[in-house]
């Protein structure tokens, strides 16, 4: 498979475990290094003090495939390590609950006859989408997720759960037991799958002829235009453009028939995919052509676009550290807000130390008492900011700042300030 927009050129050979790296999407070895983050602790590897000594770090290199335009990490960590004990609960975030409730209503109305339909979600997390699907009277609602602690939190008899990784074997089991799926969804998880080709084959196998596969991922265009290097961590192996998605699914006899820009996670895209010959493939939205044209205009098929991105990121790193150094020298106290994977990338890549920031706070109770990976900042409940009143909150969850500022309005009224690290480093005084 060759991207029609790309003229191949020689690039540096990249080695993984002594062997030449290959593109996860098209198997090409024409990979161009965008950024080398160095050795990084796993972004989701929150730990207690007794785990510090055994903690491991792994290389993290972001690359661009010259043949299919796929942007990806080439240093792949075992999914068992990444997702065995997961700390991300989607329902803990109010804006996500609202998003997925609206999502369920929209896609059920548009694509399904609920009382005769089967929906399968890959990476269902705590059921934040499947429960609203059940509310919409979808007959069979199935969730698949490898994180036992998260999937076990779904306490809803209407949702059938499988605590395992989605695979061709599981697809065969589901098809035999429940029939073909009328809809398969994978929200903020299609970037997390090491065997992306095998899982895509399984999706194609399980999907009915007129079924739809929907997946939401953080959109590559927002990453590039917003300098969002914090989206890069081991769990996020792939960073999708429409060009790359079309190139990839073409190999599986599937086509993108619609796209939708989504504001969550500081800018995501929902891709609507169906089989060639499906009724949906005959009515491809004009939004697809418009997005493709925009991506070509902005050079998402060219390695130099991403090399410029790397230089811009380095500039924002310098700005943030200069600000933190200045605040430290003036005796100001800084606390981090939002102990997420994105926070851990910023902390480790920029080199935020204990003399820059005292501890972290997070609204998710499950994280309280744990420490951030690599940097080992203690995570406290967000109520701590009121008893402690630090001078500044470094808002790692910067994409949710409007929601955060409303929730913690009292902190800002009392004189607290916020540091936003992206898309530009700035200090704000107002909720």
mmCIF file of C-alpha atoms in Angstrom, residues 42-328:
data_model
loop_
_atom_site.group_PDB
_atom_site.id
_atom_site.type_symbol
_atom_site.label_atom_id
_atom_site.label_comp_id
_atom_site.label_asym_id
_atom_site.label_seq_id
_atom_site.Cartn_x
_atom_site.Cartn_y
_atom_site.Cartn_z
ATOM 1 C CA UNK A 42 4.732 4.664 31.779
ATOM 2 C CA UNK A 43 2.224 7.510 31.853
ATOM 3 C CA UNK A 44 -0.447 5.390 33.512
ATOM 4 C CA UNK A 45 1.949 3.717 35.943
ATOM 5 C CA UNK A 46 0.851 5.467 39.140
ATOM 6 C CA UNK A 47 2.520 3.828 42.105
ATOM 7 C CA UNK A 48 3.099 3.763 45.844
ATOM 8 C CA UNK A 49 6.433 4.420 47.569
ATOM 9 C CA UNK A 50 7.267 0.718 47.764
ATOM 10 C CA UNK A 51 7.171 0.553 43.969
ATOM 11 C CA UNK A 52 9.764 3.267 43.319
ATOM 12 C CA UNK A 53 12.794 0.959 43.134
ATOM 13 C CA UNK A 54 11.192 -1.505 40.732
ATOM 14 C CA UNK A 55 9.820 1.170 38.404
ATOM 15 C CA UNK A 56 10.966 0.854 34.813
ATOM 16 C CA UNK A 57 11.426 3.407 32.076
ATOM 17 C CA UNK A 58 11.131 2.811 28.367
ATOM 18 C CA UNK A 59 12.280 4.614 25.205
ATOM 19 C CA UNK A 60 9.648 6.729 23.464
ATOM 20 C CA UNK A 61 10.198 7.767 19.850
ATOM 21 C CA UNK A 62 7.562 9.363 17.644
ATOM 22 C CA UNK A 63 7.850 8.632 13.918
ATOM 23 C CA UNK A 64 6.200 9.399 10.584
ATOM 24 C CA UNK A 65 5.773 6.739 7.898
ATOM 25 C CA UNK A 66 6.830 8.011 4.491
ATOM 26 C CA UNK A 67 4.636 5.438 2.728
ATOM 27 C CA UNK A 68 1.221 5.705 4.442
ATOM 28 C CA UNK A 69 1.475 8.934 6.511
ATOM 29 C CA UNK A 70 0.935 7.005 9.743
ATOM 30 C CA UNK A 71 2.255 8.828 12.832
ATOM 31 C CA UNK A 72 3.190 6.418 15.588
ATOM 32 C CA UNK A 73 5.429 5.412 18.454
ATOM 33 C CA UNK A 74 7.820 2.673 17.451
ATOM 34 C CA UNK A 75 8.672 1.520 20.984
ATOM 35 C CA UNK A 76 5.692 -0.683 21.835
ATOM 36 C CA UNK A 77 5.029 -1.736 25.422
ATOM 37 C CA UNK A 78 3.114 -4.920 26.215
ATOM 38 C CA UNK A 79 -0.605 -4.214 26.583
ATOM 39 C CA UNK A 80 -0.640 -6.404 29.686
ATOM 40 C CA UNK A 81 1.748 -3.952 31.328
ATOM 41 C CA UNK A 82 -0.132 -0.863 30.149
ATOM 42 C CA UNK A 83 -3.692 -1.865 31.004
ATOM 43 C CA UNK A 84 -3.613 -4.490 33.732
ATOM 44 C CA UNK A 85 -4.406 -1.971 36.477
ATOM 45 C CA UNK A 86 -5.826 1.149 34.882
ATOM 46 C CA UNK A 87 -6.621 4.406 36.657
ATOM 47 C CA UNK A 88 -8.702 6.215 34.054
ATOM 48 C CA UNK A 89 -12.442 6.267 34.754
ATOM 49 C CA UNK A 90 -14.315 8.230 32.068
ATOM 50 C CA UNK A 91 -17.411 8.750 34.211
ATOM 51 C CA UNK A 92 -15.377 10.802 36.692
ATOM 52 C CA UNK A 93 -15.375 13.694 34.189
ATOM 53 C CA UNK A 94 -18.677 15.519 33.850
ATOM 54 C CA UNK A 95 -18.089 16.758 30.322
ATOM 55 C CA UNK A 96 -17.347 13.205 29.176
ATOM 56 C CA UNK A 97 -20.574 11.887 30.709
ATOM 57 C CA UNK A 98 -22.505 14.541 28.805
ATOM 58 C CA UNK A 99 -20.557 13.869 25.614
ATOM 59 C CA UNK A 100 -21.231 10.140 25.602
ATOM 60 C CA UNK A 101 -24.897 10.572 26.474
ATOM 61 C CA UNK A 102 -25.272 12.835 23.427
ATOM 62 C CA UNK A 103 -23.132 10.446 21.371
ATOM 63 C CA UNK A 104 -25.423 7.512 22.184
ATOM 64 C CA UNK A 105 -28.543 9.413 21.221
ATOM 65 C CA UNK A 106 -27.018 10.643 17.968
ATOM 66 C CA UNK A 107 -25.632 7.375 16.604
ATOM 67 C CA UNK A 108 -28.536 5.178 17.683
ATOM 68 C CA UNK A 109 -30.978 7.568 15.996
ATOM 69 C CA UNK A 110 -28.864 7.805 12.852
ATOM 70 C CA UNK A 111 -27.818 4.192 12.327
ATOM 71 C CA UNK A 112 -29.798 1.657 14.361
ATOM 72 C CA UNK A 113 -33.142 -0.001 14.814
ATOM 73 C CA UNK A 114 -32.504 -0.279 18.557
ATOM 74 C CA UNK A 115 -34.725 -3.205 19.468
ATOM 75 C CA UNK A 116 -33.070 -5.475 16.883
ATOM 76 C CA UNK A 117 -29.485 -4.168 17.079
ATOM 77 C CA UNK A 118 -26.209 -5.313 18.581
ATOM 78 C CA UNK A 119 -23.527 -2.829 19.630
ATOM 79 C CA UNK A 120 -19.987 -3.788 20.655
ATOM 80 C CA UNK A 121 -17.632 -1.305 22.279
ATOM 81 C CA UNK A 122 -13.899 -1.972 22.273
ATOM 82 C CA UNK A 123 -12.352 -0.427 25.373
ATOM 83 C CA UNK A 124 -15.651 0.243 27.109
ATOM 84 C CA UNK A 125 -14.009 1.615 30.273
ATOM 85 C CA UNK A 126 -16.650 2.057 32.999
ATOM 86 C CA UNK A 127 -19.633 1.959 30.644
ATOM 87 C CA UNK A 128 -19.911 5.698 30.117
ATOM 88 C CA UNK A 129 -21.241 5.156 26.556
ATOM 89 C CA UNK A 130 -22.851 1.732 26.873
ATOM 90 C CA UNK A 131 -25.214 2.707 29.678
ATOM 91 C CA UNK A 132 -26.740 5.516 27.570
ATOM 92 C CA UNK A 133 -26.897 3.019 24.674
ATOM 93 C CA UNK A 134 -28.961 0.749 26.910
ATOM 94 C CA UNK A 135 -31.114 3.744 27.837
ATOM 95 C CA UNK A 136 -31.789 4.096 24.092
ATOM 96 C CA UNK A 137 -33.263 0.549 24.197
ATOM 97 C CA UNK A 138 -30.491 -1.085 22.138
ATOM 98 C CA UNK A 139 -31.218 -4.804 22.329
ATOM 99 C CA UNK A 140 -27.695 -6.178 22.887
ATOM 100 C CA UNK A 141 -24.996 -3.987 24.423
ATOM 101 C CA UNK A 142 -21.543 -5.558 24.768
ATOM 102 C CA UNK A 143 -18.443 -4.017 26.320
ATOM 103 C CA UNK A 144 -14.885 -5.334 25.959
ATOM 104 C CA UNK A 145 -12.084 -4.031 28.158
ATOM 105 C CA UNK A 146 -8.845 -5.579 29.507
ATOM 106 C CA UNK A 147 -8.685 -3.404 32.654
ATOM 107 C CA UNK A 148 -10.319 -5.598 35.278
ATOM 108 C CA UNK A 149 -10.648 -2.912 37.934
ATOM 109 C CA UNK A 150 -12.424 -0.578 35.506
ATOM 110 C CA UNK A 151 -14.725 -2.980 33.695
ATOM 111 C CA UNK A 152 -15.762 -4.523 37.020
ATOM 112 C CA UNK A 153 -17.112 -1.126 38.044
ATOM 113 C CA UNK A 154 -19.938 -1.472 35.481
ATOM 114 C CA UNK A 155 -22.867 -2.390 37.676
ATOM 115 C CA UNK A 156 -25.597 -2.604 35.064
ATOM 116 C CA UNK A 157 -27.281 -5.889 34.092
ATOM 117 C CA UNK A 158 -28.131 -4.469 30.671
ATOM 118 C CA UNK A 159 -24.424 -4.348 29.719
ATOM 119 C CA UNK A 160 -22.676 -7.626 28.798
ATOM 120 C CA UNK A 161 -18.965 -7.367 29.556
ATOM 121 C CA UNK A 162 -15.857 -9.275 28.483
ATOM 122 C CA UNK A 163 -12.741 -8.597 30.541
ATOM 123 C CA UNK A 164 -10.155 -9.220 27.824
ATOM 124 C CA UNK A 165 -8.493 -7.710 24.781
ATOM 125 C CA UNK A 166 -10.503 -7.521 21.578
ATOM 126 C CA UNK A 167 -9.166 -10.025 19.042
ATOM 127 C CA UNK A 168 -10.142 -12.203 16.084
ATOM 128 C CA UNK A 169 -10.804 -15.038 18.514
ATOM 129 C CA UNK A 170 -13.153 -12.918 20.612
ATOM 130 C CA UNK A 171 -14.839 -11.584 17.461
ATOM 131 C CA UNK A 172 -15.606 -15.186 16.458
ATOM 132 C CA UNK A 173 -17.014 -15.894 19.925
ATOM 133 C CA UNK A 174 -19.229 -12.804 19.840
ATOM 134 C CA UNK A 175 -20.449 -13.541 16.327
ATOM 135 C CA UNK A 176 -21.341 -17.119 17.247
ATOM 136 C CA UNK A 177 -23.197 -16.071 20.394
ATOM 137 C CA UNK A 178 -24.804 -12.762 19.397
ATOM 138 C CA UNK A 179 -24.540 -12.543 15.609
ATOM 139 C CA UNK A 180 -22.925 -9.817 13.543
ATOM 140 C CA UNK A 181 -22.580 -6.378 15.124
ATOM 141 C CA UNK A 182 -24.621 -3.543 13.668
ATOM 142 C CA UNK A 183 -22.271 -1.061 15.275
ATOM 143 C CA UNK A 184 -18.758 -1.338 16.684
ATOM 144 C CA UNK A 185 -17.324 1.616 18.583
ATOM 145 C CA UNK A 186 -13.841 2.321 19.891
ATOM 146 C CA UNK A 187 -13.569 5.642 21.672
ATOM 147 C CA UNK A 188 -10.141 6.962 22.648
ATOM 148 C CA UNK A 189 -8.813 3.423 22.387
ATOM 149 C CA UNK A 190 -8.019 2.894 18.701
ATOM 150 C CA UNK A 191 -4.721 4.634 19.368
ATOM 151 C CA UNK A 192 -3.823 2.089 22.078
ATOM 152 C CA UNK A 193 -3.742 -1.228 20.218
ATOM 153 C CA UNK A 194 -0.346 -2.819 19.459
ATOM 154 C CA UNK A 195 -1.778 -5.274 16.912
ATOM 155 C CA UNK A 196 -3.756 -2.656 15.058
ATOM 156 C CA UNK A 197 -3.909 -4.771 11.910
ATOM 157 C CA UNK A 198 -5.224 -7.859 13.713
ATOM 158 C CA UNK A 199 -7.866 -5.883 15.584
ATOM 159 C CA UNK A 200 -8.970 -4.166 12.380
ATOM 160 C CA UNK A 201 -9.356 -7.558 10.714
ATOM 161 C CA UNK A 202 -11.496 -8.627 13.679
ATOM 162 C CA UNK A 203 -13.661 -5.520 13.324
ATOM 163 C CA UNK A 204 -14.162 -6.212 9.625
ATOM 164 C CA UNK A 205 -15.066 -9.819 10.472
ATOM 165 C CA UNK A 206 -17.619 -8.992 13.191
ATOM 166 C CA UNK A 207 -19.269 -6.029 11.462
ATOM 167 C CA UNK A 208 -22.458 -6.644 9.490
ATOM 168 C CA UNK A 209 -22.506 -5.734 5.795
ATOM 169 C CA UNK A 210 -24.331 -2.456 6.458
ATOM 170 C CA UNK A 211 -22.849 -1.969 9.916
ATOM 171 C CA UNK A 212 -20.762 0.999 10.988
ATOM 172 C CA UNK A 213 -17.491 1.222 12.845
ATOM 173 C CA UNK A 214 -17.106 4.470 14.782
ATOM 174 C CA UNK A 215 -13.971 5.540 16.539
ATOM 175 C CA UNK A 216 -12.974 8.733 18.281
ATOM 176 C CA UNK A 217 -9.342 9.630 18.731
ATOM 177 C CA UNK A 218 -7.409 12.748 19.479
ATOM 178 C CA UNK A 219 -7.011 14.330 16.063
ATOM 179 C CA UNK A 220 -3.523 14.762 14.646
ATOM 180 C CA UNK A 221 -4.417 18.194 13.307
ATOM 181 C CA UNK A 222 -5.141 19.459 16.811
ATOM 182 C CA UNK A 223 -1.896 17.958 18.085
ATOM 183 C CA UNK A 224 0.128 19.745 15.419
ATOM 184 C CA UNK A 225 -1.723 23.065 15.452
ATOM 185 C CA UNK A 226 -1.925 23.165 19.256
ATOM 186 C CA UNK A 227 1.623 21.896 19.904
ATOM 187 C CA UNK A 228 0.077 19.129 22.021
ATOM 188 C CA UNK A 229 3.136 17.036 22.760
ATOM 189 C CA UNK A 230 1.434 16.020 26.011
ATOM 190 C CA UNK A 231 -0.759 13.645 23.993
ATOM 191 C CA UNK A 232 2.326 11.545 23.275
ATOM 192 C CA UNK A 233 2.860 8.702 25.719
ATOM 193 C CA UNK A 234 3.362 4.945 25.465
ATOM 194 C CA UNK A 235 -0.331 4.173 25.764
ATOM 195 C CA UNK A 236 -1.068 6.373 22.726
ATOM 196 C CA UNK A 237 0.764 4.524 19.983
ATOM 197 C CA UNK A 238 -0.956 6.179 17.005
ATOM 198 C CA UNK A 239 -1.895 9.748 16.040
ATOM 199 C CA UNK A 240 -4.473 9.807 13.257
ATOM 200 C CA UNK A 241 -5.004 12.014 10.246
ATOM 201 C CA UNK A 242 -7.756 11.295 7.742
ATOM 202 C CA UNK A 243 -5.103 10.605 5.097
ATOM 203 C CA UNK A 244 -3.576 7.869 7.243
ATOM 204 C CA UNK A 245 -6.973 6.413 8.218
ATOM 205 C CA UNK A 246 -8.095 6.171 4.590
ATOM 206 C CA UNK A 247 -4.822 4.554 3.543
ATOM 207 C CA UNK A 248 -5.101 2.011 6.348
ATOM 208 C CA UNK A 249 -8.732 0.939 5.995
ATOM 209 C CA UNK A 250 -8.478 0.717 2.213
ATOM 210 C CA UNK A 251 -6.418 -2.430 2.782
ATOM 211 C CA UNK A 252 -9.321 -4.025 4.684
ATOM 212 C CA UNK A 253 -11.976 -3.230 2.096
ATOM 213 C CA UNK A 254 -13.391 -0.394 4.183
ATOM 214 C CA UNK A 255 -13.997 3.295 3.601
ATOM 215 C CA UNK A 256 -14.410 6.460 5.683
ATOM 216 C CA UNK A 257 -17.859 7.821 4.870
ATOM 217 C CA UNK A 258 -18.065 10.658 7.400
ATOM 218 C CA UNK A 259 -16.056 12.585 9.982
ATOM 219 C CA UNK A 260 -17.017 14.803 12.878
ATOM 220 C CA UNK A 261 -14.874 17.177 14.899
ATOM 221 C CA UNK A 262 -15.297 16.628 18.653
ATOM 222 C CA UNK A 263 -14.194 19.172 21.297
ATOM 223 C CA UNK A 264 -13.336 16.680 24.070
ATOM 224 C CA UNK A 265 -9.708 15.958 25.024
ATOM 225 C CA UNK A 266 -8.708 19.336 23.577
ATOM 226 C CA UNK A 267 -9.768 18.289 20.086
ATOM 227 C CA UNK A 268 -10.779 14.853 18.802
ATOM 228 C CA UNK A 269 -12.188 13.462 15.569
ATOM 229 C CA UNK A 270 -14.880 10.838 15.114
ATOM 230 C CA UNK A 271 -14.317 8.670 12.062
ATOM 231 C CA UNK A 272 -17.269 6.800 10.531
ATOM 232 C CA UNK A 273 -16.117 3.677 8.669
ATOM 233 C CA UNK A 274 -18.061 1.047 6.735
ATOM 234 C CA UNK A 275 -17.422 -1.818 4.347
ATOM 235 C CA UNK A 276 -17.089 -1.201 0.631
ATOM 236 C CA UNK A 277 -20.491 -1.890 -0.869
ATOM 237 C CA UNK A 278 -22.333 -0.881 2.302
ATOM 238 C CA UNK A 279 -25.296 1.443 1.888
ATOM 239 C CA UNK A 280 -23.268 4.058 3.762
ATOM 240 C CA UNK A 281 -20.373 3.843 1.274
ATOM 241 C CA UNK A 282 -22.686 5.169 -1.432
ATOM 242 C CA UNK A 283 -23.248 8.458 0.398
ATOM 243 C CA UNK A 284 -19.851 9.760 1.480
ATOM 244 C CA UNK A 285 -20.150 13.074 3.285
ATOM 245 C CA UNK A 286 -18.620 16.203 1.783
ATOM 246 C CA UNK A 287 -16.897 16.642 5.154
ATOM 247 C CA UNK A 288 -14.506 13.837 4.218
ATOM 248 C CA UNK A 289 -13.250 15.575 1.076
ATOM 249 C CA UNK A 290 -13.020 18.913 2.891
ATOM 250 C CA UNK A 291 -10.905 17.458 5.709
ATOM 251 C CA UNK A 292 -8.659 15.615 3.269
ATOM 252 C CA UNK A 293 -8.076 18.820 1.308
ATOM 253 C CA UNK A 294 -7.249 20.704 4.509
ATOM 254 C CA UNK A 295 -4.751 18.048 5.569
ATOM 255 C CA UNK A 296 -3.001 18.139 2.211
ATOM 256 C CA UNK A 297 -2.877 21.925 2.365
ATOM 257 C CA UNK A 298 -1.264 21.726 5.804
ATOM 258 C CA UNK A 299 1.249 19.083 4.804
ATOM 259 C CA UNK A 300 0.119 16.152 6.933
ATOM 260 C CA UNK A 301 1.614 13.892 4.266
ATOM 261 C CA UNK A 302 5.077 15.455 4.616
ATOM 262 C CA UNK A 303 7.735 14.688 7.213
ATOM 263 C CA UNK A 304 8.927 18.308 7.357
ATOM 264 C CA UNK A 305 5.565 19.355 8.845
ATOM 265 C CA UNK A 306 6.237 17.197 11.874
ATOM 266 C CA UNK A 307 9.837 18.285 12.150
ATOM 267 C CA UNK A 308 8.617 21.885 12.480
ATOM 268 C CA UNK A 309 6.205 20.679 15.148
ATOM 269 C CA UNK A 310 9.109 19.198 17.120
ATOM 270 C CA UNK A 311 10.951 22.529 17.055
ATOM 271 C CA UNK A 312 7.823 24.392 18.226
ATOM 272 C CA UNK A 313 7.389 21.934 21.096
ATOM 273 C CA UNK A 314 10.948 22.488 22.245
ATOM 274 C CA UNK A 315 10.192 26.202 22.428
ATOM 275 C CA UNK A 316 7.169 25.675 24.681
ATOM 276 C CA UNK A 317 9.159 23.391 26.925
ATOM 277 C CA UNK A 318 11.735 26.150 27.402
ATOM 278 C CA UNK A 319 9.049 28.752 28.132
ATOM 279 C CA UNK A 320 7.393 26.605 30.786
ATOM 280 C CA UNK A 321 10.632 25.799 32.575
ATOM 281 C CA UNK A 322 11.746 29.449 32.517
ATOM 282 C CA UNK A 323 8.448 30.416 34.164
ATOM 283 C CA UNK A 324 8.716 27.707 36.824
ATOM 284 C CA UNK A 325 12.322 28.661 37.548
ATOM 285 C CA UNK A 326 11.286 32.305 37.939
ATOM 286 C CA UNK A 327 8.452 31.421 40.331
ATOM 287 C CA UNK A 328 10.757 29.210 42.380
#
